[in-house]
PDB file of C-alpha atoms in Angstrom:
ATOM      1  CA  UNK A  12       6.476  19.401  -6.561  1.00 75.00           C
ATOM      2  CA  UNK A  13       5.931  21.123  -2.989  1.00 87.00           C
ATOM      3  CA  UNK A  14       6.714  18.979   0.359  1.00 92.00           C
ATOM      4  CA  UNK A  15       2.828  18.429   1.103  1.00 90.00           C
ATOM      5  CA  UNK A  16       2.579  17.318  -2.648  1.00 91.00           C
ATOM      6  CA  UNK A  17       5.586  15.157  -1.898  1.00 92.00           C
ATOM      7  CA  UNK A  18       3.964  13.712   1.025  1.00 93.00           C
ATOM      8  CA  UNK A  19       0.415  13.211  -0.120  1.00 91.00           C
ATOM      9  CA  UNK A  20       1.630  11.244  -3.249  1.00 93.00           C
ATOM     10  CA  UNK A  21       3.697   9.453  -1.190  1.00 94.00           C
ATOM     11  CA  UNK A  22       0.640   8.611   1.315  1.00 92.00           C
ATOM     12  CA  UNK A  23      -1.104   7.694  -1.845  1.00 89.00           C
ATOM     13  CA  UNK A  24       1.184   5.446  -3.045  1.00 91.00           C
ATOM     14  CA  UNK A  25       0.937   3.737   0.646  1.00 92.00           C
ATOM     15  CA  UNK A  26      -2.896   3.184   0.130  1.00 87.00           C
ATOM     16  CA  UNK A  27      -2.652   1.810  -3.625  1.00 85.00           C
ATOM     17  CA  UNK A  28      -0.092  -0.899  -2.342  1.00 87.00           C
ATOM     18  CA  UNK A  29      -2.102  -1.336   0.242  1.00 86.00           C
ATOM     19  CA  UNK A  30      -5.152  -2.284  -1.790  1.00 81.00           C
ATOM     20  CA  UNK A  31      -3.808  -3.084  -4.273  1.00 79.00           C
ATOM     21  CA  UNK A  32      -3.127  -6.349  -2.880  1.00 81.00           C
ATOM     22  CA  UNK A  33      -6.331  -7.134  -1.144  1.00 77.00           C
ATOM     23  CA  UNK A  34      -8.384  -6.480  -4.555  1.00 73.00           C
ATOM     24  CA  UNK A  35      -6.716  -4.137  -6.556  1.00 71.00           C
ATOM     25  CA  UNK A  36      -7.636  -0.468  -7.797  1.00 70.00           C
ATOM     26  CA  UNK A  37      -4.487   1.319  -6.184  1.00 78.00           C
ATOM     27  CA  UNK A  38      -4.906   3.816  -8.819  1.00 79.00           C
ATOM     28  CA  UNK A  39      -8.025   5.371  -7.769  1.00 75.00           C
ATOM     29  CA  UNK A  40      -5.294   6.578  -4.871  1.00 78.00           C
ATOM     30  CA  UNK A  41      -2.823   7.896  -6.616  1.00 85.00           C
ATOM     31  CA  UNK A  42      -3.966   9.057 -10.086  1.00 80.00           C
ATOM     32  CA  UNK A  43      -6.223  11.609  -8.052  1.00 81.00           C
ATOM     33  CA  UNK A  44      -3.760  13.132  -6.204  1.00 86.00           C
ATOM     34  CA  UNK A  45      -0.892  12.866  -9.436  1.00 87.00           C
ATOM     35  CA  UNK A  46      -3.318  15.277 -10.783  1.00 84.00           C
ATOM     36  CA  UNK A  47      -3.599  17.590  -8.898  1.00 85.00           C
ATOM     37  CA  UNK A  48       0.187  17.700  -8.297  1.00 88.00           C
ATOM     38  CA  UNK A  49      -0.386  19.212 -12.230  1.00 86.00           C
ATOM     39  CA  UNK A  50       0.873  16.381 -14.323  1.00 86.00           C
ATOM     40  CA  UNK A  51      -0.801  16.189 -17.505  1.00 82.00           C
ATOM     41  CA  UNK A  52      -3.330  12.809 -17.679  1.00 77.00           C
ATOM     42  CA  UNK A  53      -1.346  11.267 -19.409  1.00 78.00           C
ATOM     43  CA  UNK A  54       2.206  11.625 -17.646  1.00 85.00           C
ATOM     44  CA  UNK A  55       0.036  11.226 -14.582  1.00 84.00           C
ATOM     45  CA  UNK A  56      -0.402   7.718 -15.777  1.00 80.00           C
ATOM     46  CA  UNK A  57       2.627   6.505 -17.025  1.00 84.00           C
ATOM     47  CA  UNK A  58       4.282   7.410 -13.993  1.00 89.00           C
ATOM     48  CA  UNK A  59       1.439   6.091 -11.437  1.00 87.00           C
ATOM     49  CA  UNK A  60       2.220   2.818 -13.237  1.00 85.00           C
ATOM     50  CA  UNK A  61       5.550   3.217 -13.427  1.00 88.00           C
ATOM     51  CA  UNK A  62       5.493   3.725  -9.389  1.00 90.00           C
ATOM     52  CA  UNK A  63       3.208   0.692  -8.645  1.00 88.00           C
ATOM     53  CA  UNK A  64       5.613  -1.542 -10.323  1.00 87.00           C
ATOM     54  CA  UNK A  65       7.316  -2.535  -7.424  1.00 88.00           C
ATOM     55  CA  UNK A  66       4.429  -2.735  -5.004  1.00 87.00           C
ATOM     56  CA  UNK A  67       2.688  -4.947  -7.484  1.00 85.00           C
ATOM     57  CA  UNK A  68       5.903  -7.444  -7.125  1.00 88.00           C
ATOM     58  CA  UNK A  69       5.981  -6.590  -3.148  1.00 88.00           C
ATOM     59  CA  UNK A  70       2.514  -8.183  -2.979  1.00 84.00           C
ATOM     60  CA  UNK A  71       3.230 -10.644  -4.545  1.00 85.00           C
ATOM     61  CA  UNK A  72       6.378 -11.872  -2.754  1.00 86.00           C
ATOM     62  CA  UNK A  73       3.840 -11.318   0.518  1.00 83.00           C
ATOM     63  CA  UNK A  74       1.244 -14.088  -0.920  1.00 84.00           C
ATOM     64  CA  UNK A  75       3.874 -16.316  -2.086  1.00 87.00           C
ATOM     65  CA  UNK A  76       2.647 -18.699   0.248  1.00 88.00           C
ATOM     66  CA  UNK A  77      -0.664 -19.110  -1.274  1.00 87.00           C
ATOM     67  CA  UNK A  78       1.164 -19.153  -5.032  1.00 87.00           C
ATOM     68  CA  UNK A  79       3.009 -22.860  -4.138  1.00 88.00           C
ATOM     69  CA  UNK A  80       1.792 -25.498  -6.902  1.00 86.00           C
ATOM     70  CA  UNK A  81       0.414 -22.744  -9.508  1.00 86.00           C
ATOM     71  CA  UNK A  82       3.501 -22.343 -10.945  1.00 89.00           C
ATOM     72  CA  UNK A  83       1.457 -23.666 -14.731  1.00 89.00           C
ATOM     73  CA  UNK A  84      -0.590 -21.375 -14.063  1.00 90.00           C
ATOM     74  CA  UNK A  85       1.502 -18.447 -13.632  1.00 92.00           C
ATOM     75  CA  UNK A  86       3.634 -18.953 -16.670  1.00 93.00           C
ATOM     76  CA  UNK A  87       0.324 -19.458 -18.921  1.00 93.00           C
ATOM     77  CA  UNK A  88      -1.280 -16.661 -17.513  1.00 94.00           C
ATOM     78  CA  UNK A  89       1.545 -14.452 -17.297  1.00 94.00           C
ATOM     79  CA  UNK A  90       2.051 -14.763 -21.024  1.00 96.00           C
ATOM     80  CA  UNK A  91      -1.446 -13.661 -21.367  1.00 95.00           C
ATOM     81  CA  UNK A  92      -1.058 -10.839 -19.296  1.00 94.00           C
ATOM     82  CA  UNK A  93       2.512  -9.786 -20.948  1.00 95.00           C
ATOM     83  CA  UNK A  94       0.770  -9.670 -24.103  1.00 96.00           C
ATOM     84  CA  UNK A  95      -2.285  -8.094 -23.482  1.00 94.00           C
ATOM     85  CA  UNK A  96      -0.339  -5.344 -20.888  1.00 92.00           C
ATOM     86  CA  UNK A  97       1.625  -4.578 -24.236  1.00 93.00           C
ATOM     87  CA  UNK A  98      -1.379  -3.954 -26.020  1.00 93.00           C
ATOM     88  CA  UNK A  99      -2.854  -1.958 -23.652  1.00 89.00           C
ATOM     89  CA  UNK A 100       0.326   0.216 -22.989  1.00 87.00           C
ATOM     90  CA  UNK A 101       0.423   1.176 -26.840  1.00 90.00           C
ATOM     91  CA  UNK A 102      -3.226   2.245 -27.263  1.00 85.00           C
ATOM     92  CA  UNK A 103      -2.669   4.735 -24.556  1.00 79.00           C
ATOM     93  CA  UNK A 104      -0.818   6.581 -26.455  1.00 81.00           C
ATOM     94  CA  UNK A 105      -1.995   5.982 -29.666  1.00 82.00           C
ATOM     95  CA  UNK A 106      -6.125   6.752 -28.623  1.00 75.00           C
ATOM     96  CA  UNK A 107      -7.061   9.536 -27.251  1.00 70.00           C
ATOM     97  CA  UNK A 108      -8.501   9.228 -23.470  1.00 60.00           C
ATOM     98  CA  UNK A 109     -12.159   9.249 -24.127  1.00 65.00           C
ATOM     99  CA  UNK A 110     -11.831   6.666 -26.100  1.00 61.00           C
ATOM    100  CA  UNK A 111     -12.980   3.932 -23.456  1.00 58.00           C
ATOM    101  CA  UNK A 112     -14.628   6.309 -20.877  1.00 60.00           C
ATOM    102  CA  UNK A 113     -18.092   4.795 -22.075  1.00 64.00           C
ATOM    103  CA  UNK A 114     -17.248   1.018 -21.673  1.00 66.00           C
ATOM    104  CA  UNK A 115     -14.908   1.134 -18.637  1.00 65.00           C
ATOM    105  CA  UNK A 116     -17.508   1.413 -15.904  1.00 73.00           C
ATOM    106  CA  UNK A 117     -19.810  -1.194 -17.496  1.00 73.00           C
ATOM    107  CA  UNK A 118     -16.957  -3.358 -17.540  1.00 68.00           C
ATOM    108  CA  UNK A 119     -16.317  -2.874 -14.092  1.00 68.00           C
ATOM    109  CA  UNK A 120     -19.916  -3.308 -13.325  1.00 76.00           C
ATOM    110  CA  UNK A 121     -19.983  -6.610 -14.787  1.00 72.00           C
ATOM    111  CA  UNK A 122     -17.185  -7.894 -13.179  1.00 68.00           C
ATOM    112  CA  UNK A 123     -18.754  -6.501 -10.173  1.00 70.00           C
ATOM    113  CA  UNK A 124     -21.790  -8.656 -10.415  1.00 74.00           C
ATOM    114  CA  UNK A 125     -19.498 -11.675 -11.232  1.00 67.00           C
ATOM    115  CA  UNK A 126     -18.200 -11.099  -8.158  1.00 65.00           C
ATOM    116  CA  UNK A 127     -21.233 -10.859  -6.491  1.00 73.00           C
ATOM    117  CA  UNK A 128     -22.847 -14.219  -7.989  1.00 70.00           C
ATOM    118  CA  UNK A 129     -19.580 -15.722  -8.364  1.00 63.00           C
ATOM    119  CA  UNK A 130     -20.741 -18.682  -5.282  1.00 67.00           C
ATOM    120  CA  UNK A 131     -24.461 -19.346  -7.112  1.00 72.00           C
ATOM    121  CA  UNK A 132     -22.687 -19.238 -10.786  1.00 66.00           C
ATOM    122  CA  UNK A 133     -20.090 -22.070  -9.623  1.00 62.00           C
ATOM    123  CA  UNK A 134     -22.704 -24.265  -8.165  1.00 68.00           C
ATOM    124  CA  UNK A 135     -24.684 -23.948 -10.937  1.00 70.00           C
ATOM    125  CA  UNK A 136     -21.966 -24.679 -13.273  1.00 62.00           C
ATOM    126  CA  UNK A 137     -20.422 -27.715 -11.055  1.00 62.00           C
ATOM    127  CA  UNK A 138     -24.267 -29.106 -11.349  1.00 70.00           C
ATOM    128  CA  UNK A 139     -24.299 -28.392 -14.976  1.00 67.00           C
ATOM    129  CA  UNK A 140     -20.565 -30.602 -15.318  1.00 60.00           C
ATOM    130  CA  UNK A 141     -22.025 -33.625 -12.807  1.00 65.00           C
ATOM    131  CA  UNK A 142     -25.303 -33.652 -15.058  1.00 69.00           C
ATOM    132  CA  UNK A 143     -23.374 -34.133 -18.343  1.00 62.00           C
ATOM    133  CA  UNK A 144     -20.624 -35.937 -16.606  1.00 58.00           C
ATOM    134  CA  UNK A 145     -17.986 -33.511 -17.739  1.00 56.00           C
ATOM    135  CA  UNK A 146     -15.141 -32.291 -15.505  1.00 54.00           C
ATOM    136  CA  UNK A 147     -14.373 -28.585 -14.956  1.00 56.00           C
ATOM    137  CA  UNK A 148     -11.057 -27.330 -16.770  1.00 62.00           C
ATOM    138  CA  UNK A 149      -7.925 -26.612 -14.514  1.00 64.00           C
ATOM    139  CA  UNK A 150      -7.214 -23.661 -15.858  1.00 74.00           C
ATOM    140  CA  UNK A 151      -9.975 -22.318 -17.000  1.00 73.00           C
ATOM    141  CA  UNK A 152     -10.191 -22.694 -20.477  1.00 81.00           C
ATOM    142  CA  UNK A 153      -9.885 -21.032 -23.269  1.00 89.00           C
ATOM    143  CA  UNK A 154     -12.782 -18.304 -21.950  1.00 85.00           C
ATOM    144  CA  UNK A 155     -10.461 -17.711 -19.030  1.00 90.00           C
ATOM    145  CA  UNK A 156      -7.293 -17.115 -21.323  1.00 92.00           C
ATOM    146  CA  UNK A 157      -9.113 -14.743 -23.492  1.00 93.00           C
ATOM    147  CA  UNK A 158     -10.869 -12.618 -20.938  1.00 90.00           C
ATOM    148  CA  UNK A 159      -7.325 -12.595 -19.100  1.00 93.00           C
ATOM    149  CA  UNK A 160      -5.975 -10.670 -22.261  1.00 94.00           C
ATOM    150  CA  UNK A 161      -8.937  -8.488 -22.400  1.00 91.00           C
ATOM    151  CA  UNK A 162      -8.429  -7.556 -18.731  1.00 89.00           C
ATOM    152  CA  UNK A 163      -4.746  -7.471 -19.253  1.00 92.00           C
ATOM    153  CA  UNK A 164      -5.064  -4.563 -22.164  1.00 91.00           C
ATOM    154  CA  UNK A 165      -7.537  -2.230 -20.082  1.00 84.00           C
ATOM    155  CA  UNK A 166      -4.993  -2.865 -17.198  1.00 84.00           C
ATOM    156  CA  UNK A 167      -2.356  -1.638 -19.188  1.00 85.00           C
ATOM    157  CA  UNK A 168      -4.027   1.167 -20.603  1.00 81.00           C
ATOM    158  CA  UNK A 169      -4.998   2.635 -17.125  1.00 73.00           C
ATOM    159  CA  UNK A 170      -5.575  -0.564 -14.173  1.00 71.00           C
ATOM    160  CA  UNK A 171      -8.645   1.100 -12.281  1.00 68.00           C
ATOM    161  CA  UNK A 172     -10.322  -1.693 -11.029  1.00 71.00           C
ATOM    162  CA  UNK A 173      -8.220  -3.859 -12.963  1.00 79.00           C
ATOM    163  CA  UNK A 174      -8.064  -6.201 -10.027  1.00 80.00           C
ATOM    164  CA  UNK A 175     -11.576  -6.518  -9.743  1.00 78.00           C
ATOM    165  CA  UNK A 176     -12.112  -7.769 -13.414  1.00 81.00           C
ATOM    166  CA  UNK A 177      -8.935 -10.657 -12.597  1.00 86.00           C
ATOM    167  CA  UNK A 178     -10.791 -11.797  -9.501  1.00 81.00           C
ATOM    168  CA  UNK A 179     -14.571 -11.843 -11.499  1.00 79.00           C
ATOM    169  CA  UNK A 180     -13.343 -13.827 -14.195  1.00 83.00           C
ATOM    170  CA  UNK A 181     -10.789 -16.703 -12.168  1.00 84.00           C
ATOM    171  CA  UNK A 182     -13.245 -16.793  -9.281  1.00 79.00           C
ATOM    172  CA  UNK A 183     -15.334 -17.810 -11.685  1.00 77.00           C
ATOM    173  CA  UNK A 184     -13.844 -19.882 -14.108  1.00 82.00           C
ATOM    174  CA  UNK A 185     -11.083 -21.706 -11.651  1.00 82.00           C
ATOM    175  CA  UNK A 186     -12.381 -24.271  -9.344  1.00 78.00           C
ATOM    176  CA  UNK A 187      -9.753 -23.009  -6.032  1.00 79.00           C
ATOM    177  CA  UNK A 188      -9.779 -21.078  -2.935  1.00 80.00           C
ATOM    178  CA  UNK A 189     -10.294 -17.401  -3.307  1.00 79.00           C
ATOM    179  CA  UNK A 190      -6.582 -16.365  -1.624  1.00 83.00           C
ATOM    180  CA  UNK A 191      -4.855 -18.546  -3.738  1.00 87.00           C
ATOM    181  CA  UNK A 192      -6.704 -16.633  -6.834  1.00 86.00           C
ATOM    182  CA  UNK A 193      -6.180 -13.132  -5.016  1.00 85.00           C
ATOM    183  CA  UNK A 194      -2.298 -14.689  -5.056  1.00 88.00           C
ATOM    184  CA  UNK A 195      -2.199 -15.058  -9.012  1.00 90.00           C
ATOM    185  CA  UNK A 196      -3.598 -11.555  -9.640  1.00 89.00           C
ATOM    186  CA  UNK A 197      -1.286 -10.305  -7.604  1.00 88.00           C
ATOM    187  CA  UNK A 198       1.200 -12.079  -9.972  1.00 92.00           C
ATOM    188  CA  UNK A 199      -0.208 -10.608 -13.240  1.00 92.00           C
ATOM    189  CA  UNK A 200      -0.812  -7.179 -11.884  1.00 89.00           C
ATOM    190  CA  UNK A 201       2.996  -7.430 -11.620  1.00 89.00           C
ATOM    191  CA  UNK A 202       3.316  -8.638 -15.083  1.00 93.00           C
ATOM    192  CA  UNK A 203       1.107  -5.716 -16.745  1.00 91.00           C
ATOM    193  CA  UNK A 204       2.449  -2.921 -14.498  1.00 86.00           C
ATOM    194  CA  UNK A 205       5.703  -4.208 -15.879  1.00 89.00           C
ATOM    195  CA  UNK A 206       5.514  -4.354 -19.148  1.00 91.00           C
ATOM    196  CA  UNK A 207       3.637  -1.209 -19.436  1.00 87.00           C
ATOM    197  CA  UNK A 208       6.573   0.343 -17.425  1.00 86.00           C
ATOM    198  CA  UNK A 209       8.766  -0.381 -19.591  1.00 88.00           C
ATOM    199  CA  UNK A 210       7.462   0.598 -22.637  1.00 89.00           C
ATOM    200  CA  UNK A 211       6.926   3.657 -21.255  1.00 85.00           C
ATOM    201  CA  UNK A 212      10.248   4.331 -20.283  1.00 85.00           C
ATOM    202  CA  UNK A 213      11.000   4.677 -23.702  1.00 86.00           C
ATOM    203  CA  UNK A 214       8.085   5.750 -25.283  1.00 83.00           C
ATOM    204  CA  UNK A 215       6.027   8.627 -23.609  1.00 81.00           C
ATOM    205  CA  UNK A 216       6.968  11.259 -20.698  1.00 85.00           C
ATOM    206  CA  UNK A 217       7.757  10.571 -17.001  1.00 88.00           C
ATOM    207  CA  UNK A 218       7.705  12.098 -13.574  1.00 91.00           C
ATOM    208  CA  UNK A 219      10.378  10.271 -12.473  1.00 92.00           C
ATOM    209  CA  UNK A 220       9.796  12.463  -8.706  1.00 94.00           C
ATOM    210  CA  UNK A 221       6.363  10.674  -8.772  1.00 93.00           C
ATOM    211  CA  UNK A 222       7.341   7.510  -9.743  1.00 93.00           C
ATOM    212  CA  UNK A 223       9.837   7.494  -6.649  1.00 94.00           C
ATOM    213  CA  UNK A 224       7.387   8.098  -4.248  1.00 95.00           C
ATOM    214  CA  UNK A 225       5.308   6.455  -5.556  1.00 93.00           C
ATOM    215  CA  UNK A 226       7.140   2.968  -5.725  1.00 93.00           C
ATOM    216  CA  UNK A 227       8.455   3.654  -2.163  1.00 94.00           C
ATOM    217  CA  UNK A 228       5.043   3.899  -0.887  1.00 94.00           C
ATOM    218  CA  UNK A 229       3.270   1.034  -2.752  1.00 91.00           C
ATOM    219  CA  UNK A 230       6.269  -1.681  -1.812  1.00 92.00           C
ATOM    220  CA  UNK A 231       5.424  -0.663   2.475  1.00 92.00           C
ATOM    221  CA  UNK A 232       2.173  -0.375   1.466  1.00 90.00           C
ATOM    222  CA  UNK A 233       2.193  -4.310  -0.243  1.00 87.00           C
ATOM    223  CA  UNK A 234       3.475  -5.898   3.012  1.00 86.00           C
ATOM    224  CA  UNK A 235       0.574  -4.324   4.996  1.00 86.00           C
ATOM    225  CA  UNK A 236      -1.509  -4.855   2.454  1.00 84.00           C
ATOM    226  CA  UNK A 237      -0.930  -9.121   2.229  1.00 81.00           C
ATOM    227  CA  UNK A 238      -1.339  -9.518   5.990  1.00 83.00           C
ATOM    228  CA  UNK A 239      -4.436  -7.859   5.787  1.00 80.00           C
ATOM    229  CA  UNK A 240      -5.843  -9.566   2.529  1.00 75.00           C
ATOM    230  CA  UNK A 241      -5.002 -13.144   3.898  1.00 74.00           C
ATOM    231  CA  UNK A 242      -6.976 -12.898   7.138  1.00 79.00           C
ATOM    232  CA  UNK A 243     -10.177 -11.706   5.353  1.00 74.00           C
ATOM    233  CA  UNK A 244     -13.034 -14.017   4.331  1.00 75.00           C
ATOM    234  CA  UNK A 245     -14.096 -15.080   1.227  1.00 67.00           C
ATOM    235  CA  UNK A 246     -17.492 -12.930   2.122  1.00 74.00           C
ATOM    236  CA  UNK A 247     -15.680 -10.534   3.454  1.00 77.00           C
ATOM    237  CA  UNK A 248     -12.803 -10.178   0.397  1.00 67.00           C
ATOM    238  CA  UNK A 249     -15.681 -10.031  -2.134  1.00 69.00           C
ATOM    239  CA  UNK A 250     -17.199  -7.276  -0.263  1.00 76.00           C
ATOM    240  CA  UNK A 251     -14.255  -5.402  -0.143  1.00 72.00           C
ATOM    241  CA  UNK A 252     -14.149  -6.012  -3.743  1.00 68.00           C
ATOM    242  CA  UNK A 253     -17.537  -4.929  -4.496  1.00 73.00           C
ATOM    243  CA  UNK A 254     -16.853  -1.814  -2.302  1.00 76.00           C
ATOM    244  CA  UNK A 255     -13.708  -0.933  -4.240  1.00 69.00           C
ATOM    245  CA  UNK A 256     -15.419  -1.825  -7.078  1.00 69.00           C
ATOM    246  CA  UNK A 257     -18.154   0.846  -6.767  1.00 77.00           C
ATOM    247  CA  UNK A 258     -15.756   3.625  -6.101  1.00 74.00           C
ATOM    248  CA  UNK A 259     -14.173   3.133  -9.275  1.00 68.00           C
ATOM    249  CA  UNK A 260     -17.413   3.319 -11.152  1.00 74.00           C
ATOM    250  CA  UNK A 261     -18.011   6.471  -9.182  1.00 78.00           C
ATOM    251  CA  UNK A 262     -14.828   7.986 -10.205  1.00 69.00           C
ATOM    252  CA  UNK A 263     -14.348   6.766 -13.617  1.00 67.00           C
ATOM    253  CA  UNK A 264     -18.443   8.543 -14.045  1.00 74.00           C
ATOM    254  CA  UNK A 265     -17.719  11.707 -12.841  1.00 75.00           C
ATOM    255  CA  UNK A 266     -14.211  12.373 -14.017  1.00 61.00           C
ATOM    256  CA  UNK A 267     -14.138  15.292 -17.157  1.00 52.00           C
TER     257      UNK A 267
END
């Protein structure tokens, strides 16, 4: 790897922390540029998440404020999000990489227009609950839980967007503030990231050059990134989400 190859992965690795924390998605950052660096697809993304280990628990550390009395929540999801980072860590290597090229951008467009519809859809669901006199789950239920695990494989098979799909489904399903659910997907971006990490260490082929830079950049990158995030709107966070969102679909479309 050249200096300027050096540098721009490492200036990658400063935007995925970055935004990684305000909505996720760091990876349509650095995967790019890992690529053209050389690295094989796949070593390209073992050692982008490899890399974005640490920024993942950087941003988190810089929303811990917003994380105080979820701690149930964190545990319970986290499991979920162990598991299904696991699970999404060994079908990368054991599919080949078309195999969910069709289905990840409509996924992402889903969540997208969760996000979007997220306000109307909890109105109409708190209406629903006062109707039949029913009160809405803490944690989201069992839905919740099991989308969590479904979001929690794709994240650990590549994490585009990944972000977006944890914000659709607990804006949606958890009755609480918009930070304070930006501050739990922080948490299990950590989780999948980490598991993922190491299961690659032992299973599949790193860049351990591009992992440095790439974990230097994201932790700077995570602080910036929190300050940001927490200042923003909920409008304004789910149009940076939607934004982010659309890029990915973009990408995801038009790569080989």
């Amino acid at each position: 790897m050249s200096i300027w190859e050096a540098l721009a992965v490492f200036a990658a690795g400063i935007g995925a922390g970055t935004i990684n924390v305000v909505v996720g998605s760091g990876t349509l950052f650095t995967f790019p540029v890992l690529l053209a660096t050389g690295l094989p697809p796949v070593t390209a993304n073992v050692s982008n998440t490899l890399g974005l280990v640490t920024g993942n628990i950087s941003g988190a550390v810089g929303y811990r404020r917003e994380l105080r009395g979820q701690r149930g929540r964190i545990v319970r999801f986290g499991l979920v999000a162990l598991v299904g980072g696991l699970a999404g860590a060994i079908l990368l290597l054991a599919l080949p990489s078309k195999a969910f090229d069709a289905i990840v951008p409509a996924l992402i467009a889903l969540a997208l227009v969760l996000v979007i519809l997220q306000p109307r859809l909890a109105r109409a669901l708190a209406r629903r609950r006062e109707r039949n006199g029913t009160a809405p789950h803490a944690d989201g239920g069992i839905a919740l839980l099991l989308g969590l695990l479904l979001a929690s494989a794709y994240g650990g098979y590549f994490g585009a967007a990944q972000g977006v799909m944890y914000l659709s489904l607990m804006g949606l399903l958890l009755h609480d503030d918009l930070q304070r659910v930006n501050a739990l997907k922080n948490v299990l971006a950590a989780v999948v990231n980490g598991v993922a990490a190491l299961f690659f260490v032992f299973a599949a082929e790193v860049d351990w050059t591009a992992v440095a830079l790439i974990a230097v950049g994201s932790t700077l990158g995570a602080q910036l990134g929190a300050k940001v995030a927490r200042r923003l709107s909920p409008t304004v966070l789910r149009g940076v989400i939607v934004a982010v969102g659309l890029v990915a679909i973009v990408q995801l479309l038009l790569r080989d």
